[in-house]
Amino acid sequence: MCFVGSETAMATMTTPRHVAIIMDGNGRWAAQRGLSPSAGHKAGVERIRDLLEACKHRRIEVLTLFAFSNENWQRPSTEVKLLMGLFQAYLRREAKRMREQGVCLRVIGRRDRFSSSLRRAIEEAEAITAAGTDGSLVIAADYGGQWDITCAASALAKEVAAGRRPLASIDETALAAKMQLADLPPVDLLIRSSGEQRISNFLLWQLAYSELFFTDTLWPDFDQQVLDSALAAYGCRNRRYGGRNDECSQTASS
Ligand code: IPE
Ligand code: IPE
Ligand code: MG
């Protein structure tokens, strides 16, 4: 039995080590107010600081945020430009604060399509926060799950071609080791805001056994209460990983 909502239950329930979020719904939030998508993106960025702090208080070790997908380049160039500018400004503004909080920042995804100034801002923010040992923030920007798997496969293929790895050594463990986030705890919980119930080419390999939580809340309205609803739902999940839970095994063996 799982009691959701009581403070005791919240305090004792299982906390995910790694939470990933698809921050969706900025455009609809803006449209509801008669504003352009840019206004939604600006409001959306503002949610991140509080969220990071809330995750730290709840002892979540890693927060991974989907900020820009490989496919988001298809959007109007003014919107893409605005998003790139917001990302750069966010990195410049927040890196020091993250260092003070002991948070280590990592950006995953392609970097070759970013401007040189954005690339520099990413490198500087990662360097400033590199020593952080009190939580990790991962930002997925120009990221795609298919790109990630392709890079991992290509890295293995190169090692085989160079004679540094036997073909027979390629298995799930070898591929997993080449994927982004390989050195971090597995993603326990994926949250998507805005009511959409799809992955949109976010972490594909890494979500194999993650719990999924979808909320209708649009990203700029996402607050600690919504986070706590997701955590409460997570606390009630029975993660079996293809095996049997205790109750079932007892019934089966009796
Ligand atoms: C998510 O909000 C932000 C990015 C994809 C960069 P959207 O801009 O996709 O918001 P909706 O889905 O149009 O409401
Ligand atoms: C996914 O949202 C990407 C990010 C939130 C960064 P999209 O809005 O791009 O996804 P679709 O197009 O609805 O699948
Ligand atoms: Mg969207």
Short mmCIF file of C-alpha atoms and ligand atoms in Angstrom, two decimals:
data_model
loop_
_atom_site.label_atom_id
_atom_site.label_comp_id
_atom_site.label_asym_id
_atom_site.label_seq_id
_atom_site.Cartn_x
_atom_site.Cartn_y
_atom_site.Cartn_z
CA MET A 1 0.00 0.00 0.00
CA CYS A 2 1.28 3.43 -0.82
CA PHE A 3 0.02 6.52 1.00
CA VAL A 4 0.56 9.49 -1.24
CA GLY A 5 0.51 12.98 0.16
CA SER A 6 1.21 12.40 3.85
CA GLU A 7 4.37 14.13 5.04
CA THR A 8 5.66 10.95 6.68
CA ALA A 9 5.24 9.02 3.47
CA MET A 10 7.05 11.76 1.51
CA ALA A 11 9.91 11.72 3.99
CA THR A 12 10.41 7.97 3.96
CA MET A 13 9.57 7.02 0.41
CA THR A 14 12.19 5.98 -2.10
CA THR A 15 13.88 8.94 -3.71
CA PRO A 16 15.14 8.59 -7.27
CA ARG A 17 18.88 9.16 -7.59
CA HIS A 18 18.56 10.48 -11.14
CA VAL A 19 15.61 12.45 -12.53
CA ALA A 20 15.39 13.47 -16.20
CA ILE A 21 12.90 16.03 -17.47
CA ILE A 22 11.56 16.90 -20.92
CA MET A 23 10.76 20.56 -20.35
CA ASP A 24 7.86 20.96 -22.78
CA GLY A 25 5.00 23.42 -23.17
CA ASN A 26 6.68 26.83 -23.37
CA GLY A 27 4.97 27.66 -26.68
CA ARG A 28 1.48 26.74 -25.44
CA TRP A 29 2.02 28.61 -22.18
CA ALA A 30 2.87 31.73 -24.19
CA ALA A 31 0.02 31.24 -26.68
CA GLN A 32 -2.50 31.02 -23.81
CA ARG A 33 -1.37 34.54 -22.86
CA GLY A 34 -1.34 35.88 -26.40
CA LEU A 35 2.47 35.99 -26.36
CA SER A 36 5.14 34.70 -28.74
CA PRO A 37 6.98 31.42 -28.01
CA SER A 38 9.99 33.50 -26.92
CA ALA A 39 8.09 34.72 -23.87
CA GLY A 40 7.37 31.09 -22.97
CA HIS A 41 11.03 30.12 -23.34
CA LYS A 42 12.10 33.05 -21.13
CA ALA A 43 9.59 32.02 -18.45
CA GLY A 44 10.70 28.41 -18.83
CA VAL A 45 14.37 29.14 -18.14
CA GLU A 46 13.34 30.88 -14.93
CA ARG A 47 11.98 27.58 -13.55
CA ILE A 48 15.35 25.84 -13.63
CA ARG A 49 17.03 27.55 -10.66
CA ASP A 50 14.19 26.65 -8.22
CA LEU A 51 13.96 23.16 -9.59
CA LEU A 52 17.66 22.50 -9.11
CA GLU A 53 17.44 23.75 -5.56
CA ALA A 54 14.34 21.61 -4.90
CA CYS A 55 16.13 18.53 -6.25
CA LYS A 56 19.12 19.21 -4.00
CA HIS A 57 16.86 19.51 -0.94
CA ARG A 58 15.25 16.21 -1.84
CA ARG A 59 18.67 14.56 -2.19
CA ILE A 60 18.26 13.80 -5.87
CA GLU A 61 21.83 13.33 -7.07
CA VAL A 62 21.45 14.03 -10.78
CA LEU A 63 18.99 16.21 -12.68
CA THR A 64 19.10 15.91 -16.48
CA LEU A 65 17.15 18.48 -18.49
CA PHE A 66 16.23 18.30 -22.18
CA ALA A 67 16.75 21.86 -23.41
CA PHE A 68 17.08 21.53 -27.19
CA SER A 69 16.72 18.47 -29.41
CA ASN A 70 18.53 17.60 -32.64
CA GLU A 71 15.17 18.22 -34.33
CA ASN A 72 14.55 21.65 -32.76
CA TRP A 73 16.77 23.28 -35.43
CA GLN A 74 13.69 22.97 -37.68
CA ARG A 75 11.99 25.79 -35.77
CA PRO A 76 11.90 29.35 -37.12
CA SER A 77 15.37 30.88 -37.07
CA THR A 78 14.28 33.73 -34.77
CA GLU A 79 13.11 31.19 -32.18
CA VAL A 80 16.31 29.13 -32.48
CA LYS A 81 18.40 32.28 -32.10
CA LEU A 82 16.44 33.29 -29.01
CA LEU A 83 16.89 29.82 -27.50
CA MET A 84 20.65 29.85 -28.12
CA GLY A 85 20.89 33.31 -26.55
CA LEU A 86 18.91 32.22 -23.50
CA PHE A 87 21.11 29.14 -23.09
CA GLN A 88 24.30 31.18 -23.26
CA ALA A 89 22.99 33.81 -20.85
CA TYR A 90 21.85 31.07 -18.46
CA LEU A 91 25.30 29.47 -18.44
CA ARG A 92 27.07 32.78 -17.86
CA ARG A 93 24.63 33.81 -15.12
CA GLU A 94 24.22 30.53 -13.23
CA ALA A 95 27.64 28.83 -13.35
CA LYS A 96 28.99 30.70 -10.32
CA ARG A 97 25.84 30.06 -8.33
CA MET A 98 26.13 26.34 -9.16
CA ARG A 99 29.74 26.31 -8.00
CA GLU A 100 28.69 27.91 -4.70
CA GLN A 101 26.08 25.19 -4.32
CA GLY A 102 28.61 22.46 -5.13
CA VAL A 103 26.72 21.45 -8.28
CA CYS A 104 28.69 20.02 -11.19
CA LEU A 105 27.34 21.01 -14.61
CA ARG A 106 27.66 18.92 -17.74
CA VAL A 107 26.28 19.63 -21.20
CA ILE A 108 25.58 16.66 -23.48
CA GLY A 109 24.85 16.70 -27.19
CA ARG A 110 26.48 17.89 -30.39
CA ARG A 111 28.50 21.06 -30.11
CA ASP A 112 29.58 21.53 -33.72
CA ARG A 113 26.42 23.39 -34.69
CA PHE A 114 26.72 25.95 -31.87
CA SER A 115 28.39 29.33 -32.28
CA SER A 116 31.95 29.60 -30.99
CA SER A 117 30.80 31.93 -28.20
CA LEU A 118 28.20 29.41 -27.00
CA ARG A 119 30.78 26.63 -27.15
CA ARG A 120 33.09 28.77 -25.03
CA ALA A 121 30.32 29.53 -22.52
CA ILE A 122 29.64 25.79 -22.18
CA GLU A 123 33.33 24.99 -21.65
CA GLU A 124 33.71 27.78 -19.09
CA ALA A 125 30.60 26.79 -17.15
CA GLU A 126 31.73 23.16 -17.06
CA ALA A 127 35.22 24.18 -15.92
CA ILE A 128 33.91 26.53 -13.20
CA THR A 129 31.66 23.81 -11.74
CA ALA A 130 33.92 20.79 -12.36
CA ALA A 131 34.86 20.32 -8.70
CA GLY A 132 31.22 20.16 -7.54
CA THR A 133 30.46 17.04 -5.52
CA ASP A 134 27.03 17.97 -4.17
CA GLY A 135 24.84 17.03 -7.13
CA SER A 136 25.01 17.12 -10.92
CA LEU A 137 23.03 19.10 -13.45
CA VAL A 138 23.12 17.71 -16.98
CA ILE A 139 21.75 19.85 -19.80
CA ALA A 140 20.97 18.06 -23.05
CA ALA A 141 21.35 20.59 -25.85
CA ASP A 142 21.38 19.67 -29.55
CA TYR A 143 20.95 16.18 -28.16
CA GLY A 144 19.16 13.19 -29.65
CA GLY A 145 18.93 9.66 -28.32
CA GLN A 146 19.52 8.28 -31.80
CA TRP A 147 22.63 10.47 -32.19
CA ASP A 148 23.89 9.20 -28.82
CA ILE A 149 23.49 5.52 -29.80
CA THR A 150 25.05 6.18 -33.22
CA CYS A 151 28.11 7.84 -31.61
CA ALA A 152 28.52 4.92 -29.21
CA ALA A 153 28.26 2.36 -32.03
CA SER A 154 30.69 4.35 -34.15
CA ALA A 155 33.22 4.57 -31.29
CA LEU A 156 33.11 0.78 -30.88
CA ALA A 157 33.39 0.23 -34.64
CA LYS A 158 36.50 2.44 -34.76
CA GLU A 159 38.14 0.42 -31.99
CA VAL A 160 37.41 -2.82 -33.85
CA ALA A 161 38.71 -1.38 -37.14
CA ALA A 162 41.91 -0.23 -35.42
CA GLY A 163 42.45 -3.71 -33.98
CA ARG A 164 42.09 -2.45 -30.41
CA ARG A 165 38.94 -4.44 -29.66
CA PRO A 166 37.73 -7.91 -30.68
CA LEU A 167 34.38 -7.89 -32.45
CA ALA A 168 33.13 -10.53 -30.00
CA SER A 169 33.56 -8.08 -27.10
CA ILE A 170 30.68 -5.90 -28.32
CA ASP A 171 27.71 -6.44 -26.06
CA GLU A 172 25.21 -4.29 -24.12
CA THR A 173 27.79 -3.46 -21.46
CA ALA A 174 30.32 -2.30 -24.05
CA LEU A 175 27.77 -0.08 -25.80
CA ALA A 176 26.41 1.27 -22.51
CA ALA A 177 29.92 2.33 -21.52
CA LYS A 178 30.16 4.55 -24.62
CA MET A 179 26.81 6.29 -24.12
CA GLN A 180 26.36 9.75 -22.61
CA LEU A 181 25.70 9.60 -18.81
CA ALA A 182 27.45 6.20 -18.58
CA ASP A 183 29.34 7.34 -15.47
CA LEU A 184 26.22 8.60 -13.66
CA PRO A 185 23.52 6.62 -11.82
CA PRO A 186 20.84 5.22 -14.17
CA VAL A 187 17.84 7.46 -14.88
CA ASP A 188 15.24 6.37 -12.32
CA LEU A 189 12.47 8.76 -13.27
CA LEU A 190 11.59 10.57 -16.49
CA ILE A 191 9.13 13.46 -16.25
CA ARG A 192 7.54 15.17 -19.25
CA SER A 193 5.50 18.31 -18.86
CA SER A 194 2.74 19.67 -21.15
CA GLY A 195 0.60 16.55 -21.53
CA GLU A 196 2.54 15.00 -24.42
CA GLN A 197 3.27 11.34 -23.84
CA ARG A 198 6.28 10.62 -26.00
CA ILE A 199 10.06 10.57 -25.70
CA SER A 200 10.79 12.87 -28.70
CA ASN A 201 14.26 11.36 -29.22
CA PHE A 202 15.46 12.12 -25.68
CA LEU A 203 17.43 9.45 -23.81
CA LEU A 204 16.48 6.24 -25.61
CA TRP A 205 19.05 3.73 -24.39
CA GLN A 206 19.17 5.16 -20.86
CA LEU A 207 15.38 5.03 -20.33
CA ALA A 208 15.14 1.25 -20.77
CA TYR A 209 13.92 0.73 -17.19
CA SER A 210 13.13 4.27 -16.06
CA GLU A 211 9.75 5.05 -14.54
CA LEU A 212 7.76 7.54 -16.64
CA PHE A 213 5.61 10.38 -15.31
CA PHE A 214 3.57 12.67 -17.54
CA THR A 215 1.98 15.86 -16.27
CA ASP A 216 -0.37 18.28 -18.06
CA THR A 217 1.40 21.22 -16.40
CA LEU A 218 3.12 23.41 -18.97
CA TRP A 219 6.83 23.85 -18.28
CA PRO A 220 6.74 27.54 -17.16
CA ASP A 221 4.19 26.50 -14.49
CA PHE A 222 6.22 23.51 -13.29
CA ASP A 223 6.90 23.96 -9.58
CA GLN A 224 7.91 22.02 -6.48
CA GLN A 225 4.37 20.70 -6.05
CA VAL A 226 4.45 19.06 -9.46
CA LEU A 227 7.90 17.68 -8.70
CA ASP A 228 6.56 16.23 -5.47
CA SER A 229 3.60 14.62 -7.30
CA ALA A 230 6.09 12.94 -9.62
CA LEU A 231 8.22 11.80 -6.69
CA ALA A 232 5.16 10.49 -4.86
CA ALA A 233 4.09 8.53 -7.94
CA TYR A 234 7.64 7.19 -8.28
CA GLY A 235 7.59 6.10 -4.63
CA CYS A 236 4.55 3.93 -5.39
CA ARG A 237 6.04 2.19 -8.39
CA ASN A 238 7.09 -1.42 -8.23
CA ARG A 239 10.26 -1.72 -10.29
CA ARG A 240 10.64 -5.33 -11.37
CA TYR A 241 13.19 -5.10 -14.19
CA GLY A 242 11.61 -8.12 -15.82
CA GLY A 243 11.76 -10.23 -12.66
CA ARG A 244 9.12 -11.02 -10.01
CA ASN A 245 8.24 -8.89 -7.04
CA ASP A 246 8.22 -10.54 -3.58
CA GLU A 247 4.44 -10.90 -3.37
CA CYS A 248 4.23 -12.72 -6.69
CA SER A 249 7.18 -15.01 -5.96
CA GLN A 250 5.61 -16.07 -2.63
CA THR A 251 2.31 -16.88 -4.35
CA ALA A 252 4.09 -18.74 -7.16
CA SER A 253 6.19 -20.87 -4.79
CA SER A 254 3.29 -21.78 -2.46
C1 IPE B 1 9.77 23.22 -25.07
O1 IPE B 1 8.67 24.01 -25.28
C2 IPE B 1 11.05 23.96 -25.34
C3 IPE B 1 11.81 23.45 -26.50
C4 IPE B 1 11.45 22.44 -27.24
C5 IPE B 1 13.03 24.12 -26.81
P1 IPE B 1 7.95 24.09 -26.70
O2 IPE B 1 8.44 25.30 -27.43
O3 IPE B 1 8.10 22.82 -27.45
O4 IPE B 1 6.45 24.29 -26.26
P2 IPE B 1 5.17 23.77 -27.02
O5 IPE B 1 5.27 22.28 -27.13
O6 IPE B 1 5.15 24.43 -28.36
O7 IPE B 1 4.03 24.20 -26.16
C1 IPE B 2 11.08 17.94 -26.96
O1 IPE B 2 10.02 18.82 -27.13
C2 IPE B 2 12.36 18.68 -26.90
C3 IPE B 2 12.56 19.53 -25.72
C4 IPE B 2 11.72 19.72 -24.76
C5 IPE B 2 13.85 20.18 -25.65
P1 IPE B 2 9.40 19.11 -28.57
O2 IPE B 2 8.33 20.10 -28.38
O3 IPE B 2 10.48 19.46 -29.53
O4 IPE B 2 8.82 17.69 -28.97
P2 IPE B 2 7.67 17.30 -29.99
O5 IPE B 2 7.95 18.01 -31.28
O6 IPE B 2 6.38 17.74 -29.40
O7 IPE B 2 7.76 15.82 -30.09
MG MG B 3 6.95 21.17 -27.50
#
